[in-house]
CSV table of C-alpha atoms in Angstrom, one decimal:
chain,number,residue,atom,x,y,z
A,1317,UNK,CA,-63.2,-8.1,4.0
A,1318,UNK,CA,-62.7,-6.9,0.4
A,1319,UNK,CA,-60.6,-4.0,1.6
A,1320,UNK,CA,-58.6,-6.1,4.0
A,1321,UNK,CA,-54.8,-6.1,3.5
A,1322,UNK,CA,-52.4,-8.8,4.3
A,1323,UNK,CA,-49.3,-7.4,6.0
A,1324,UNK,CA,-46.1,-8.0,4.0
A,1325,UNK,CA,-44.3,-11.2,4.8
A,1326,UNK,CA,-41.2,-10.7,6.9
A,1327,UNK,CA,-39.0,-13.8,7.6
A,1328,UNK,CA,-37.3,-11.7,10.2
A,1329,UNK,CA,-40.5,-11.3,12.2
A,1330,UNK,CA,-41.4,-15.0,11.7
A,1331,UNK,CA,-38.0,-16.1,12.9
A,1332,UNK,CA,-38.1,-13.8,15.9
A,1333,UNK,CA,-41.3,-15.4,16.9
A,1334,UNK,CA,-39.9,-18.9,16.4
A,1335,UNK,CA,-36.8,-18.0,18.4
A,1336,UNK,CA,-38.9,-16.7,21.3
A,1337,UNK,CA,-41.2,-19.7,21.1
A,1338,UNK,CA,-38.6,-22.5,20.9
A,1339,UNK,CA,-36.0,-20.7,23.0
A,1340,UNK,CA,-38.0,-19.0,25.7
A,1341,UNK,CA,-41.6,-20.3,25.7
A,1342,UNK,CA,-42.7,-22.5,28.6
A,1343,UNK,CA,-43.9,-24.9,26.0
A,1344,UNK,CA,-40.4,-25.2,24.5
A,1345,UNK,CA,-39.5,-28.0,27.0
A,1346,UNK,CA,-42.3,-30.1,25.4
A,1347,UNK,CA,-41.0,-29.6,21.9
A,1348,UNK,CA,-37.2,-30.0,22.4
A,1349,UNK,CA,-35.0,-32.7,23.7
A,1350,UNK,CA,-34.7,-32.0,27.4
A,1351,UNK,CA,-31.3,-33.7,27.5
A,1352,UNK,CA,-29.8,-31.4,24.8
A,1353,UNK,CA,-29.0,-27.8,25.9
A,1354,UNK,CA,-30.0,-25.0,23.5
A,1355,UNK,CA,-31.8,-27.4,21.1
A,1356,UNK,CA,-33.6,-24.5,19.4
A,1357,UNK,CA,-30.8,-23.8,16.9
A,1358,UNK,CA,-31.7,-27.0,15.1
A,1359,UNK,CA,-35.0,-25.4,14.0
A,1360,UNK,CA,-33.1,-22.6,12.3
A,1361,UNK,CA,-31.0,-25.1,10.5
A,1362,UNK,CA,-34.2,-26.6,9.1
A,1363,UNK,CA,-35.8,-23.4,8.0
A,1364,UNK,CA,-32.7,-21.5,6.8
A,1365,UNK,CA,-32.2,-23.4,3.4
A,1366,UNK,CA,-35.9,-22.7,2.5
A,1367,UNK,CA,-35.3,-19.0,2.5
A,1368,UNK,CA,-34.2,-16.8,-0.3
A,1369,UNK,CA,-30.7,-15.2,-0.1
A,1370,UNK,CA,-32.0,-11.8,1.1
A,1371,UNK,CA,-34.2,-13.6,3.7
A,1372,UNK,CA,-31.2,-15.6,4.9
A,1373,UNK,CA,-29.3,-12.4,5.4
A,1374,UNK,CA,-32.1,-10.9,7.3
A,1375,UNK,CA,-32.3,-14.0,9.6
A,1376,UNK,CA,-28.5,-13.9,10.0
A,1377,UNK,CA,-28.7,-10.3,11.1
A,1378,UNK,CA,-31.2,-11.3,13.8
A,1379,UNK,CA,-29.0,-14.2,15.0
A,1380,UNK,CA,-26.1,-11.8,15.3
A,1381,UNK,CA,-28.2,-9.4,17.4
A,1382,UNK,CA,-29.1,-12.3,19.6
A,1383,UNK,CA,-25.4,-13.2,20.1
A,1384,UNK,CA,-25.6,-16.4,18.1
A,1385,UNK,CA,-22.3,-16.0,16.2
A,1386,UNK,CA,-21.4,-19.7,16.0
A,1387,UNK,CA,-24.9,-20.6,14.6
A,1388,UNK,CA,-24.6,-17.7,12.2
A,1389,UNK,CA,-21.3,-18.9,10.9
A,1390,UNK,CA,-22.5,-22.4,10.5
A,1391,UNK,CA,-25.7,-21.4,8.6
A,1392,UNK,CA,-24.0,-18.8,6.3
A,1393,UNK,CA,-21.1,-21.1,5.4
A,1394,UNK,CA,-23.4,-23.8,4.4
A,1395,UNK,CA,-25.6,-21.4,2.4
A,1396,UNK,CA,-22.5,-20.0,0.6
A,1397,UNK,CA,-21.2,-23.5,-0.2
A,1398,UNK,CA,-24.6,-24.5,-1.7
A,1399,UNK,CA,-25.9,-21.3,-3.3
A,1400,UNK,CA,-22.8,-19.1,-3.8
A,1401,UNK,CA,-21.6,-16.0,-2.0
A,1402,UNK,CA,-23.1,-12.6,-1.9
A,1403,UNK,CA,-21.6,-9.4,-0.4
A,1404,UNK,CA,-24.2,-9.1,2.4
A,1405,UNK,CA,-23.7,-12.7,3.4
A,1406,UNK,CA,-19.9,-12.5,3.4
A,1407,UNK,CA,-20.1,-9.3,5.5
A,1408,UNK,CA,-22.3,-10.8,8.0
A,1409,UNK,CA,-20.1,-13.9,8.2
A,1410,UNK,CA,-17.2,-11.4,8.7
A,1411,UNK,CA,-19.0,-9.8,11.6
A,1412,UNK,CA,-19.8,-13.2,13.1
A,1413,UNK,CA,-16.1,-14.2,13.0
A,1414,UNK,CA,-15.2,-10.8,14.5
A,1415,UNK,CA,-17.6,-11.5,17.4
A,1416,UNK,CA,-15.8,-14.8,17.9
A,1417,UNK,CA,-12.5,-12.9,18.2
A,1418,UNK,CA,-11.1,-13.9,14.8
A,1419,UNK,CA,-10.5,-10.4,13.3
A,1420,UNK,CA,-8.0,-11.6,10.7
A,1421,UNK,CA,-10.6,-14.0,9.2
A,1422,UNK,CA,-13.2,-11.2,9.4
A,1423,UNK,CA,-11.1,-8.8,7.4
A,1424,UNK,CA,-10.5,-11.5,4.7
A,1425,UNK,CA,-14.2,-12.1,4.4
A,1426,UNK,CA,-15.0,-8.4,4.3
A,1427,UNK,CA,-12.4,-8.0,1.5
A,1428,UNK,CA,-14.2,-10.7,-0.5
A,1429,UNK,CA,-17.4,-8.8,0.0
A,1430,UNK,CA,-15.8,-5.7,-1.3
A,1431,UNK,CA,-14.6,-7.6,-4.4
A,1432,UNK,CA,-18.2,-8.6,-5.2
A,1433,UNK,CA,-19.5,-5.1,-4.4
A,1434,UNK,CA,-16.8,-2.4,-4.6
A,1435,UNK,CA,-19.3,0.3,-3.6
A,1436,UNK,CA,-20.7,-1.5,-0.6
A,1437,UNK,CA,-20.3,1.2,2.1
A,1438,UNK,CA,-21.0,-1.3,4.9
A,1439,UNK,CA,-18.1,-3.5,3.9
A,1440,UNK,CA,-15.8,-0.4,3.4
A,1441,UNK,CA,-16.7,0.9,6.8
A,1442,UNK,CA,-16.2,-2.4,8.5
A,1443,UNK,CA,-12.7,-2.7,6.9
A,1444,UNK,CA,-11.8,0.8,8.0
A,1445,UNK,CA,-12.9,0.2,11.5
A,1446,UNK,CA,-11.1,-3.2,11.7
A,1447,UNK,CA,-7.8,-1.7,10.5
A,1448,UNK,CA,-8.2,1.1,13.0
A,1449,UNK,CA,-8.5,-1.5,15.8
A,1450,UNK,CA,-5.3,-3.1,14.6
A,1451,UNK,CA,-3.5,0.3,14.5
A,1452,UNK,CA,-3.0,-0.1,10.7
A,1453,UNK,CA,-3.7,3.5,9.9
A,1454,UNK,CA,-2.5,3.5,6.3
A,1455,UNK,CA,-4.9,0.7,5.4
A,1456,UNK,CA,-7.7,2.4,7.4
A,1457,UNK,CA,-7.1,5.6,5.4
A,1458,UNK,CA,-7.4,3.6,2.1
A,1459,UNK,CA,-10.9,2.6,3.0
A,1460,UNK,CA,-11.9,5.9,4.5
A,1461,UNK,CA,-10.9,7.5,1.2
A,1462,UNK,CA,-13.0,5.0,-0.7
A,1463,UNK,CA,-16.0,6.0,1.6
A,1464,UNK,CA,-15.2,9.7,0.9
A,1465,UNK,CA,-15.2,9.1,-2.8
A,1466,UNK,CA,-18.7,7.6,-2.5
A,1467,UNK,CA,-20.1,10.4,-0.4
A,1468,UNK,CA,-22.4,12.7,-2.3
A,1469,UNK,CA,-21.3,15.7,-0.2
A,1470,UNK,CA,-17.6,15.2,-1.2
A,1471,UNK,CA,-18.5,14.8,-4.9
A,1472,UNK,CA,-20.3,18.2,-5.0
A,1473,UNK,CA,-19.0,20.6,-7.7
A,1474,UNK,CA,-16.0,22.7,-6.8
A,1475,UNK,CA,-17.2,25.9,-5.1
A,1476,UNK,CA,-20.4,24.3,-3.8
A,1477,UNK,CA,-21.5,24.0,-0.2
A,1478,UNK,CA,-19.1,22.6,2.4
A,1479,UNK,CA,-19.3,18.8,3.0
A,1480,UNK,CA,-19.1,19.5,6.7
A,1481,UNK,CA,-22.6,20.8,7.0
A,1482,UNK,CA,-23.8,17.3,7.8
A,1483,UNK,CA,-22.8,15.6,11.0
A,1484,UNK,CA,-22.1,12.3,9.2
A,1485,UNK,CA,-19.6,14.0,6.9
A,1486,UNK,CA,-18.0,15.7,9.9
A,1487,UNK,CA,-17.6,12.2,11.4
A,1488,UNK,CA,-15.9,10.9,8.3
A,1489,UNK,CA,-13.6,13.9,8.1
A,1490,UNK,CA,-12.7,13.4,11.8
A,1491,UNK,CA,-11.8,9.7,11.1
A,1492,UNK,CA,-9.6,10.6,8.1
A,1493,UNK,CA,-7.8,13.3,10.1
A,1494,UNK,CA,-7.3,10.9,13.1
A,1495,UNK,CA,-6.0,8.1,10.8
A,1496,UNK,CA,-3.7,10.6,9.1
A,1497,UNK,CA,-2.2,11.6,12.5
A,1498,UNK,CA,-2.0,7.9,13.5
A,1499,UNK,CA,0.0,7.2,10.3
A,1500,UNK,CA,2.6,9.7,11.5
A,1501,UNK,CA,1.6,12.5,9.0
A,1502,UNK,CA,0.9,15.1,11.8
A,1503,UNK,CA,1.4,18.2,9.7
A,1504,UNK,CA,-1.1,16.9,7.1
A,1505,UNK,CA,-3.5,15.9,9.9
A,1506,UNK,CA,-3.2,19.4,11.4
A,1507,UNK,CA,-4.3,21.0,8.2
A,1508,UNK,CA,-7.3,18.6,8.0
A,1509,UNK,CA,-8.4,19.6,11.5
A,1510,UNK,CA,-7.9,23.3,10.7
A,1511,UNK,CA,-10.2,22.9,7.7
A,1512,UNK,CA,-12.8,21.2,9.9
A,1513,UNK,CA,-12.6,24.0,12.5
A,1514,UNK,CA,-13.1,26.6,9.7
A,1515,UNK,CA,-15.9,24.9,7.8
A,1516,UNK,CA,-18.0,22.8,10.3
A,1517,UNK,CA,-21.1,24.3,11.9
A,1518,UNK,CA,-20.4,26.3,15.0
A,1519,UNK,CA,-22.8,24.2,17.1
A,1520,UNK,CA,-21.5,20.9,15.9
A,1521,UNK,CA,-21.3,18.4,18.8
A,1522,UNK,CA,-17.8,17.3,17.7
A,1523,UNK,CA,-16.3,20.7,17.7
A,1524,UNK,CA,-14.6,20.3,21.1
A,1525,UNK,CA,-13.0,17.1,19.7
A,1526,UNK,CA,-11.5,19.1,16.9
A,1527,UNK,CA,-10.1,21.6,19.3
A,1528,UNK,CA,-8.6,18.8,21.4
A,1529,UNK,CA,-7.0,17.1,18.4
A,1530,UNK,CA,-5.5,20.4,17.1
A,1531,UNK,CA,-4.0,21.2,20.5
A,1532,UNK,CA,-2.6,17.7,20.9
A,1533,UNK,CA,-0.9,17.6,17.5
A,1534,UNK,CA,0.3,21.2,17.8
A,1535,UNK,CA,1.9,20.3,21.2
A,1536,UNK,CA,3.6,17.3,19.6
A,1537,UNK,CA,4.9,19.5,16.8
A,1538,UNK,CA,6.2,22.1,19.3
A,1539,UNK,CA,3.7,24.8,18.1
A,1540,UNK,CA,3.0,26.0,21.7
A,1541,UNK,CA,1.0,29.1,20.7
A,1542,UNK,CA,-1.4,27.0,18.6
A,1543,UNK,CA,-1.7,24.3,21.3
A,1544,UNK,CA,-2.4,27.0,23.9
A,1545,UNK,CA,-5.1,28.8,21.8
A,1546,UNK,CA,-7.0,25.6,21.0
A,1547,UNK,CA,-6.7,24.2,24.6
A,1548,UNK,CA,-8.3,27.4,25.8
A,1549,UNK,CA,-11.1,27.0,23.1
A,1550,UNK,CA,-11.6,23.4,24.4
A,1551,UNK,CA,-11.9,24.5,28.0
A,1552,UNK,CA,-14.4,27.2,27.0
A,1553,UNK,CA,-16.5,24.7,25.0
A,1554,UNK,CA,-16.6,22.4,28.0
A,1555,UNK,CA,-17.4,24.6,31.0
A,1556,UNK,CA,-17.6,21.5,33.4
A,1557,UNK,CA,-13.8,21.1,32.9
A,1558,UNK,CA,-11.7,18.7,30.9
A,1559,UNK,CA,-8.9,17.1,32.9
A,1560,UNK,CA,-6.9,16.2,29.8
A,1561,UNK,CA,-7.0,19.8,28.6
A,1562,UNK,CA,-5.9,21.1,31.9
A,1563,UNK,CA,-3.0,18.6,31.9
A,1564,UNK,CA,-2.1,19.7,28.4
A,1565,UNK,CA,-2.1,23.3,29.5
A,1566,UNK,CA,0.3,22.3,32.2
A,1567,UNK,CA,2.6,20.8,29.6
A,1568,UNK,CA,2.4,24.0,27.5
A,1569,UNK,CA,3.3,26.2,30.4
A,1570,UNK,CA,6.2,24.0,31.4
A,1571,UNK,CA,7.7,23.8,27.9
A,1572,UNK,CA,7.3,27.6,27.7
A,1573,UNK,CA,9.4,28.0,30.9
A,1574,UNK,CA,6.4,28.9,33.2
A,1575,UNK,CA,6.9,26.5,36.1
A,1576,UNK,CA,4.5,28.3,38.4
A,1577,UNK,CA,1.8,28.2,35.7
A,1578,UNK,CA,2.4,24.5,35.0
A,1579,UNK,CA,2.0,23.6,38.7
A,1580,UNK,CA,-1.3,25.5,38.8
A,1581,UNK,CA,-2.7,23.7,35.8
A,1582,UNK,CA,-1.5,20.3,36.9
A,1583,UNK,CA,-3.2,20.9,40.2
A,1584,UNK,CA,-6.4,21.8,38.4
A,1585,UNK,CA,-6.1,18.6,36.4
A,1586,UNK,CA,-5.7,16.5,39.6
A,1587,UNK,CA,-8.7,18.2,41.3
A,1588,UNK,CA,-11.0,18.0,38.3
A,1589,UNK,CA,-10.0,14.3,37.6
A,1590,UNK,CA,-10.8,13.4,41.2
A,1591,UNK,CA,-14.1,15.3,41.1
A,1592,UNK,CA,-15.3,13.6,37.9
A,1593,UNK,CA,-13.9,10.1,38.4
A,1594,UNK,CA,-13.7,9.6,42.2
A,1595,UNK,CA,-10.8,8.0,43.9
A,1596,UNK,CA,-7.8,9.8,45.4
A,1597,UNK,CA,-5.4,12.3,44.0
A,1598,UNK,CA,-2.6,9.6,43.6
A,1599,UNK,CA,-4.5,8.0,40.8
A,1600,UNK,CA,-4.6,11.3,38.9
A,1601,UNK,CA,-1.0,11.8,39.7
A,1602,UNK,CA,0.0,8.4,38.3
A,1603,UNK,CA,-1.8,9.3,35.1
A,1604,UNK,CA,0.1,12.6,34.9
A,1605,UNK,CA,3.4,10.7,35.4
A,1606,UNK,CA,2.4,8.5,32.4
A,1607,UNK,CA,2.5,11.6,30.2
A,1608,UNK,CA,6.1,12.5,31.1
A,1609,UNK,CA,7.5,10.8,28.0
A,1610,UNK,CA,6.3,13.7,25.7
A,1611,UNK,CA,8.0,16.2,28.0
A,1612,UNK,CA,11.3,14.1,28.1
A,1613,UNK,CA,11.3,14.2,24.3
A,1614,UNK,CA,10.9,17.9,24.4
A,1615,UNK,CA,14.0,18.4,26.6
A,1616,UNK,CA,12.5,18.5,30.1
A,1617,UNK,CA,15.0,16.8,32.4
A,1618,UNK,CA,14.4,13.9,34.8
A,1619,UNK,CA,15.3,16.1,37.8
A,1620,UNK,CA,12.8,18.7,36.9
A,1621,UNK,CA,10.0,16.2,36.4
A,1622,UNK,CA,10.8,14.5,39.7
A,1623,UNK,CA,10.6,17.9,41.4
A,1624,UNK,CA,7.2,18.7,39.9
A,1625,UNK,CA,6.0,15.2,41.0
A,1626,UNK,CA,7.2,15.8,44.5
A,1627,UNK,CA,5.5,19.2,44.7
A,1628,UNK,CA,2.2,17.8,43.4
A,1629,UNK,CA,2.4,14.8,45.7
A,1630,UNK,CA,2.9,17.0,48.7
A,1631,UNK,CA,0.0,19.2,47.6
A,1632,UNK,CA,-2.3,16.2,47.2
A,1633,UNK,CA,-1.3,14.8,50.6
A,1634,UNK,CA,-1.8,18.2,52.3
A,1635,UNK,CA,1.9,18.3,53.4
A,1636,UNK,CA,3.0,21.2,51.2
């Protein structure tokens, strides 16, 4: 017994057991008011003030995982009112409000967490993701750049190893490039993707995403040779077929004046889409029609687009 060790105390484990006992145990009906639905949250309200701030955060994380956003909000708000705010508590409160559909309140709370801890990467990441969901790409970029400044890989001495050797840094660079494109700075975004293509590992899982992004931006900018080259790379990287890449190649051929080639690639798009997603060819054709806006902007006339649609429709129906 002298060598026996007491396992470290974990309020999270204790609260998990309490939750299971009071919420799901057959004995819970003997310990709670049978006329009050979900009475077990009252037990957490009793225990919560007795915990230290880190322990409260740990319990709040558990409650969020269990989908108890309302209870998390109530407990954390009371704790902040009585003991003061901490960055982890504010961030969890933000996530709870987000889970309740109040993203504006969530962003405000996460910003308060950042004020308390400017280098809290969880808060910075949450804010970047939240702004991305709102389509506010300039604000997203602001927080992605803050994350980049805190990344050890990006702070390496000039001439050192590439920051893109780690998949996490590749992910951050992809987010920055995508947000730059979303903010309307396509030429700048294209250069960011080119750098990723040049420096990231050859076997990186996200490499096909880089090919796709470069091709999409190049097509938007009218750089048809670049768009074609990277679409071909994407198709080679994904042998099973990528409907979107085949559709893009159809756009490239059409804008280059190759009608026959465009029809062939659009047909491949329809066939691959149906094979991978099921349904009939008309669903794929409707998705293709939804992409005509880009072609209209590039000067393809309505009569030409209608003719392509009719040819593909007849082919899909077997009446060509």
